[in-house]
Tab-separated table of C-alpha atoms in Angstrom:
chain	number	residue	atom	x	y	z
A	513	MET	CA	0.000	0.000	0.000
A	514	PRO	CA	1.543	3.363	-0.967
A	515	ALA	CA	2.402	5.774	1.808
A	516	THR	CA	0.073	8.727	2.298
A	517	PRO	CA	1.295	12.277	3.136
A	518	ASP	CA	0.752	11.697	6.871
A	519	PHE	CA	1.952	8.091	6.872
A	520	ASP	CA	5.537	7.398	5.791
A	521	LEU	CA	5.742	3.619	5.982
A	522	ASP	CA	9.372	3.543	4.861
A	523	HIS	CA	10.270	5.840	7.758
A	524	LEU	CA	8.411	3.643	10.255
A	525	ARG	CA	10.065	0.508	8.913
A	526	GLY	CA	13.375	2.097	9.853
A	527	TRP	CA	12.540	0.981	13.412
A	528	ILE	CA	12.827	-2.696	12.420
A	529	GLY	CA	15.727	-4.232	14.305
A	530	ARG	CA	15.667	-1.648	17.086
A	531	GLU	CA	16.283	-3.167	20.527
A	532	GLU	CA	15.419	-2.273	24.104
A	533	HIS	CA	16.802	-3.887	27.281
A	534	ALA	CA	15.555	-3.820	30.864
A	535	SER	CA	16.030	-5.821	34.080
A	536	GLU	CA	14.057	-6.068	37.319
A	537	PRO	CA	14.049	-8.301	40.421
A	538	LEU	CA	11.065	-10.633	40.745
A	539	THR	CA	10.039	-9.943	44.332
A	540	PRO	CA	7.747	-11.880	46.682
A	541	ASN	CA	5.544	-8.795	47.120
A	542	LEU	CA	4.940	-8.454	43.376
A	543	VAL	CA	3.899	-12.107	43.121
A	544	ALA	CA	1.606	-11.777	46.158
A	545	ARG	CA	-0.061	-8.723	44.581
A	546	LEU	CA	-0.584	-10.572	41.299
A	547	TYR	CA	-2.171	-13.533	43.086
A	548	ALA	CA	-4.420	-11.114	44.999
A	549	THR	CA	-5.443	-9.359	41.773
A	550	LEU	CA	-6.391	-12.687	40.176
A	551	ASP	CA	-8.042	-14.080	43.351
A	552	ARG	CA	-5.607	-16.977	43.285
A	553	GLU	CA	-3.259	-18.496	45.840
A	554	GLY	CA	0.284	-19.688	45.354
A	555	PRO	CA	3.772	-19.754	46.852
A	556	THR	CA	5.518	-16.408	47.363
A	557	GLY	CA	8.760	-17.510	49.000
A	558	GLU	CA	12.238	-17.055	47.558
A	559	GLY	CA	13.039	-19.707	44.960
A	560	ALA	CA	9.420	-20.704	44.261
A	561	GLU	CA	8.152	-20.764	40.687
A	562	ALA	CA	6.294	-17.577	39.804
A	563	PRO	CA	2.845	-17.632	38.149
A	564	LEU	CA	2.382	-17.770	34.395
A	565	LEU	CA	2.773	-14.466	32.553
A	566	VAL	CA	4.193	-12.708	35.618
A	567	HIS	CA	6.706	-11.201	33.188
A	568	HIS	CA	3.993	-8.757	32.087
A	569	CYS	CA	4.481	-7.115	35.493
A	570	LEU	CA	8.258	-6.789	35.024
A	571	CYS	CA	10.638	-4.573	33.064
A	572	GLN	CA	7.907	-2.262	31.814
A	573	PRO	CA	8.903	1.105	30.276
A	574	THR	CA	8.776	3.904	32.852
A	575	ALA	CA	7.845	7.011	30.896
A	576	PRO	CA	7.332	10.121	33.077
A	577	THR	CA	3.718	11.158	33.571
A	578	ALA	CA	4.450	14.393	31.675
A	579	ALA	CA	5.504	12.293	28.663
A	580	LEU	CA	2.165	10.470	28.334
A	581	GLY	CA	-0.132	11.175	25.423
A	582	PRO	CA	-3.854	12.037	25.666
A	583	ASP	CA	-4.806	8.340	25.791
A	584	GLY	CA	-2.354	7.585	28.606
A	585	HIS	CA	0.157	5.767	26.415
A	586	PRO	CA	3.724	7.102	26.259
A	587	GLN	CA	4.117	9.571	23.423
A	588	ARG	CA	5.073	8.021	20.090
A	589	GLY	CA	8.680	7.415	19.137
A	590	GLY	CA	11.548	5.955	21.116
A	591	PHE	CA	11.670	2.163	20.987
A	592	LEU	CA	8.339	1.764	19.150
A	593	PRO	CA	7.877	3.597	15.836
A	594	PRO	CA	5.862	6.862	15.897
A	595	VAL	CA	2.809	5.474	14.083
A	596	PRO	CA	0.511	8.475	13.392
A	597	LEU	CA	-2.773	6.592	13.836
A	598	PRO	CA	-4.682	7.565	17.003
A	599	ARG	CA	-5.961	4.224	18.377
A	600	ARG	CA	-3.602	1.583	19.737
A	601	MET	CA	-4.327	-1.862	21.142
A	602	TRP	CA	-2.705	-5.222	21.768
A	603	ALA	CA	-4.091	-7.454	18.994
A	604	GLY	CA	-2.568	-10.772	20.003
A	605	GLY	CA	0.600	-12.662	20.659
A	606	ALA	CA	2.299	-15.984	21.310
A	607	PHE	CA	4.499	-17.429	24.065
A	608	THR	CA	7.053	-20.201	24.129
A	609	PHE	CA	7.793	-21.221	27.735
A	610	ARG	CA	11.107	-22.891	28.569
A	611	THR	CA	11.703	-22.571	32.300
A	612	ALA	CA	9.589	-20.812	34.907
A	613	PRO	CA	10.902	-17.582	36.453
A	614	ARG	CA	11.668	-17.997	40.150
A	615	ILE	CA	10.915	-15.543	42.915
A	616	GLY	CA	13.997	-13.646	44.019
A	617	GLU	CA	15.899	-13.739	40.751
A	618	THR	CA	16.510	-10.791	38.448
A	619	VAL	CA	14.691	-11.033	35.133
A	620	THR	CA	16.090	-9.422	31.967
A	621	ARG	CA	14.028	-8.489	28.922
A	622	ARG	CA	15.514	-7.976	25.444
A	623	SER	CA	12.929	-6.621	23.010
A	624	VAL	CA	13.294	-6.370	19.227
A	625	VAL	CA	11.029	-4.653	16.679
A	626	GLU	CA	10.528	-7.360	14.053
A	627	ASP	CA	8.150	-5.839	11.495
A	628	VAL	CA	5.946	-2.857	10.617
A	629	THR	CA	3.148	-3.345	8.062
A	630	LEU	CA	0.216	-1.283	6.807
A	631	LYS	CA	-3.162	-2.745	5.808
A	632	GLN	CA	-6.574	-1.386	4.885
A	633	GLY	CA	-9.389	-2.493	7.187
A	634	ARG	CA	-13.144	-2.018	7.017
A	635	SER	CA	-12.925	1.177	9.099
A	636	GLY	CA	-9.651	2.565	7.757
A	637	ARG	CA	-5.927	1.990	7.918
A	638	LEU	CA	-4.359	-0.546	10.264
A	639	CYS	CA	-0.664	-0.507	11.117
A	640	PHE	CA	0.715	-3.669	12.715
A	641	VAL	CA	3.934	-3.572	14.726
A	642	THR	CA	5.428	-6.926	15.711
A	643	VAL	CA	7.800	-7.068	18.686
A	644	THR	CA	9.601	-10.108	20.092
A	645	HIS	CA	10.520	-10.140	23.786
A	646	HIS	CA	13.211	-12.497	25.093
A	647	PHE	CA	13.191	-13.067	28.871
A	648	SER	CA	16.114	-14.602	30.744
A	649	SER	CA	17.768	-14.759	34.144
A	650	GLY	CA	21.439	-15.424	34.813
A	651	GLY	CA	21.916	-16.543	31.214
A	652	ARG	CA	18.980	-19.008	31.455
A	653	ASP	CA	16.341	-18.537	28.739
A	654	MET	CA	12.889	-18.500	30.312
A	655	LEU	CA	10.446	-17.549	27.583
A	656	THR	CA	9.965	-15.811	24.268
A	657	GLU	CA	6.930	-13.671	23.519
A	658	ARG	CA	5.696	-12.305	20.205
A	659	GLN	CA	3.559	-9.202	20.688
A	660	ASP	CA	1.268	-7.930	17.923
A	661	ILE	CA	0.335	-4.253	18.349
A	662	VAL	CA	-2.217	-2.648	16.036
A	663	TYR	CA	-2.729	1.065	15.450
A	664	ARG	CA	-5.873	2.205	13.638
A	665	ASP	CA	-7.743	5.244	12.362
A	666	GLU	CA	-10.649	6.853	14.163
A	667	PRO	CA	-13.919	5.351	12.843
A	668	PRO	CA	-15.330	7.628	10.118
A	669	ALA	CA	-18.145	9.903	11.249
A	670	GLY	CA	-21.558	8.476	10.459
A	671	ALA	CA	-20.222	5.048	9.571
A	672	ALA	CA	-22.752	2.241	9.824
A	673	PRO	CA	-22.153	-0.037	12.806
A	674	ALA	CA	-20.549	-3.356	12.016
A	675	THR	CA	-22.768	-6.415	11.925
A	676	PRO	CA	-22.519	-7.960	15.388
A	677	PRO	CA	-20.788	-11.349	15.476
A	678	PRO	CA	-22.773	-14.374	16.666
A	679	PRO	CA	-22.823	-15.395	20.340
A	680	ALA	CA	-19.902	-17.504	21.464
A	681	PRO	CA	-20.428	-21.232	21.982
A	682	ALA	CA	-20.081	-22.698	25.457
A	683	GLY	CA	-16.932	-24.667	26.143
A	684	ALA	CA	-16.824	-28.204	27.484
A	685	GLN	CA	-15.246	-26.575	30.547
A	686	GLN	CA	-16.160	-23.101	31.729
A	687	ARG	CA	-15.174	-20.721	34.532
A	688	ARG	CA	-16.790	-17.406	35.496
A	689	ILE	CA	-14.602	-14.375	36.265
A	690	ASP	CA	-15.649	-10.995	37.629
A	691	THR	CA	-14.303	-7.947	35.751
A	692	ALA	CA	-15.001	-5.313	38.381
A	693	PRO	CA	-13.212	-1.969	37.895
A	694	ALA	CA	-11.044	-2.694	40.954
A	695	ARG	CA	-9.526	-5.738	39.215
A	696	LEU	CA	-8.840	-3.722	36.059
A	697	PHE	CA	-7.238	-0.948	38.114
A	698	ARG	CA	-5.033	-3.397	40.023
A	699	TYR	CA	-3.896	-5.093	36.821
A	700	SER	CA	-3.101	-1.711	35.226
A	701	ALA	CA	-1.055	-0.794	38.293
A	702	LEU	CA	0.852	-4.086	38.346
A	703	THR	CA	1.758	-3.806	34.664
A	704	PHE	CA	2.359	-0.016	34.804
A	705	ASN	CA	-0.212	0.359	32.036
A	706	SER	CA	-1.605	3.899	31.961
A	707	HIS	CA	-3.892	3.443	28.925
A	708	ARG	CA	-6.987	5.322	30.075
A	709	ILE	CA	-9.564	2.957	28.554
A	710	HIS	CA	-8.896	0.552	31.452
A	711	TYR	CA	-9.546	2.909	34.402
A	712	ASP	CA	-10.940	6.292	33.233
A	713	ALA	CA	-14.617	5.723	32.473
A	714	PRO	CA	-15.492	9.306	31.354
A	715	TYR	CA	-12.577	9.320	28.889
A	716	THR	CA	-13.414	5.823	27.648
A	717	THR	CA	-17.046	6.619	26.869
A	718	ALA	CA	-16.729	10.228	25.706
A	719	GLU	CA	-13.455	10.118	23.761
A	720	GLU	CA	-13.172	6.540	22.491
A	721	GLY	CA	-16.861	5.714	22.247
A	722	TYR	CA	-16.864	2.510	24.273
A	723	PRO	CA	-19.824	1.736	26.560
A	724	GLY	CA	-17.545	1.130	29.543
A	725	LEU	CA	-14.051	0.347	30.745
A	726	VAL	CA	-12.226	-2.095	28.481
A	727	VAL	CA	-10.858	-5.355	29.913
A	728	HIS	CA	-7.163	-5.688	29.058
A	729	GLY	CA	-6.277	-8.173	26.347
A	730	PRO	CA	-3.186	-9.371	28.261
A	731	LEU	CA	-5.310	-9.885	31.381
A	732	GLN	CA	-7.651	-12.119	29.400
A	733	ALA	CA	-4.632	-13.994	28.022
A	734	MET	CA	-3.286	-14.454	31.558
A	735	LEU	CA	-6.633	-15.758	32.805
A	736	LEU	CA	-6.870	-18.235	29.916
A	737	ALA	CA	-3.270	-19.431	30.368
A	738	HIS	CA	-3.877	-20.065	34.072
A	739	TYR	CA	-7.144	-21.828	33.264
A	740	ALA	CA	-5.353	-24.093	30.779
A	741	ALA	CA	-2.693	-24.945	33.369
A	742	ASP	CA	-5.388	-25.670	35.977
A	743	LEU	CA	-7.234	-28.010	33.617
A	744	ARG	CA	-4.136	-29.973	32.597
A	745	GLY	CA	-2.230	-29.763	35.874
A	746	ALA	CA	0.855	-28.291	34.188
A	747	ALA	CA	1.877	-25.074	32.480
A	748	PRO	CA	1.706	-25.207	28.677
A	749	ALA	CA	4.850	-25.148	26.570
A	750	ARG	CA	3.262	-22.882	23.963
A	751	PHE	CA	0.351	-20.463	24.164
A	752	ARG	CA	-1.007	-18.092	21.532
A	753	PHE	CA	-3.957	-15.724	21.552
A	754	ARG	CA	-5.817	-13.239	19.375
A	755	SER	CA	-8.290	-10.503	20.349
A	756	LEU	CA	-11.516	-10.455	18.342
A	757	SER	CA	-14.012	-8.266	20.251
A	758	PRO	CA	-13.777	-5.946	23.272
A	759	VAL	CA	-15.062	-6.915	26.710
A	760	PHE	CA	-16.222	-4.238	29.132
A	761	GLY	CA	-15.599	-4.050	32.858
A	762	GLY	CA	-18.313	-4.965	35.314
A	763	ALA	CA	-19.623	-7.873	33.238
A	764	THR	CA	-19.127	-11.548	33.970
A	765	LEU	CA	-16.367	-12.975	31.792
A	766	LEU	CA	-16.630	-16.643	30.824
A	767	LEU	CA	-13.429	-18.632	30.313
A	768	ASN	CA	-14.141	-21.514	27.944
A	769	ALA	CA	-12.057	-24.537	26.984
A	770	ARG	CA	-12.369	-27.671	24.896
A	771	ALA	CA	-9.851	-30.384	24.066
A	772	SER	CA	-8.278	-30.387	20.607
A	773	GLY	CA	-6.106	-33.471	20.447
A	774	ASP	CA	-3.312	-32.960	22.957
A	775	ALA	CA	-3.993	-29.198	23.013
A	776	LEU	CA	-6.721	-26.989	24.433
A	777	ASP	CA	-8.665	-24.412	22.479
A	778	LEU	CA	-9.776	-21.587	24.756
A	779	TRP	CA	-11.821	-18.422	24.444
A	780	THR	CA	-13.374	-15.644	26.492
A	781	ALA	CA	-16.872	-14.228	26.135
A	782	CYS	CA	-19.569	-12.492	28.141
A	783	PRO	CA	-22.872	-14.347	28.560
A	784	GLU	CA	-24.752	-14.130	25.238
A	785	GLY	CA	-21.799	-12.193	23.792
A	786	PRO	CA	-19.383	-12.984	20.950
A	787	VAL	CA	-15.943	-14.512	21.310
A	788	ALA	CA	-13.738	-11.783	22.753
A	789	MET	CA	-10.392	-13.595	22.682
A	790	GLU	CA	-9.418	-16.956	21.263
A	791	ALA	CA	-6.346	-18.881	22.353
A	792	ARG	CA	-4.618	-22.240	22.045
A	793	ALA	CA	-2.437	-23.973	24.628
A	794	GLU	CA	-0.065	-26.821	23.725
A	795	TRP	CA	2.022	-29.082	25.961
């Protein structure tokens, strides 16, 4: 797709190969706060295995408050390319788990921008930025994560609403999760995520047009990964997910699962609502 005057794709692709490094101790208090946020219990002593996806609470960029944009995200540029489209969200990702992080060790993240692509969607342009995160401790590889970030245009004024997708099927196994604003706030705090759609209801409804606070995609992925591990009695070796529809805080969220050979297919949905996120766990 040719670049438009306000969208220089060649310039943005100059970010491919850019790296960012960060390290942080994995403390007992952080793990205890994550368990409390998820309403789960688990070991918090030094040397114990930390919960799945705890790395989302570690090594996060620490932009000053004055450097945040109107939506709460850090201003464009720096490690991620300065994509000039106003809306940003986490579209999906994939994990390969090797060894579990242990409480008390220092975790290091090495992040690499892998690709920048531009597509035309039903409501306008979509720019996809792919980042790979490599997590290690003391030279021991722990996990690799591919993160798919999508930036998009504002919906055109007066555009007809999209045809609603059909209701999600019920899984062979199902768990109900509360998405109260307090849980969303706690998760935002743990992951140092200042995107306002997760905690600022007036902004979310007036500026972005959502009916309520938006449940984080990574939180849904974490809930599904833990559910998969609970069902099989062991953490998966590989886990991938993709966001399909938003879920709004305050509603009951249903975690669904069904066997697919040796794997599990999983998805989230509200009662009578469409599939919000789909995922697959493999052992």
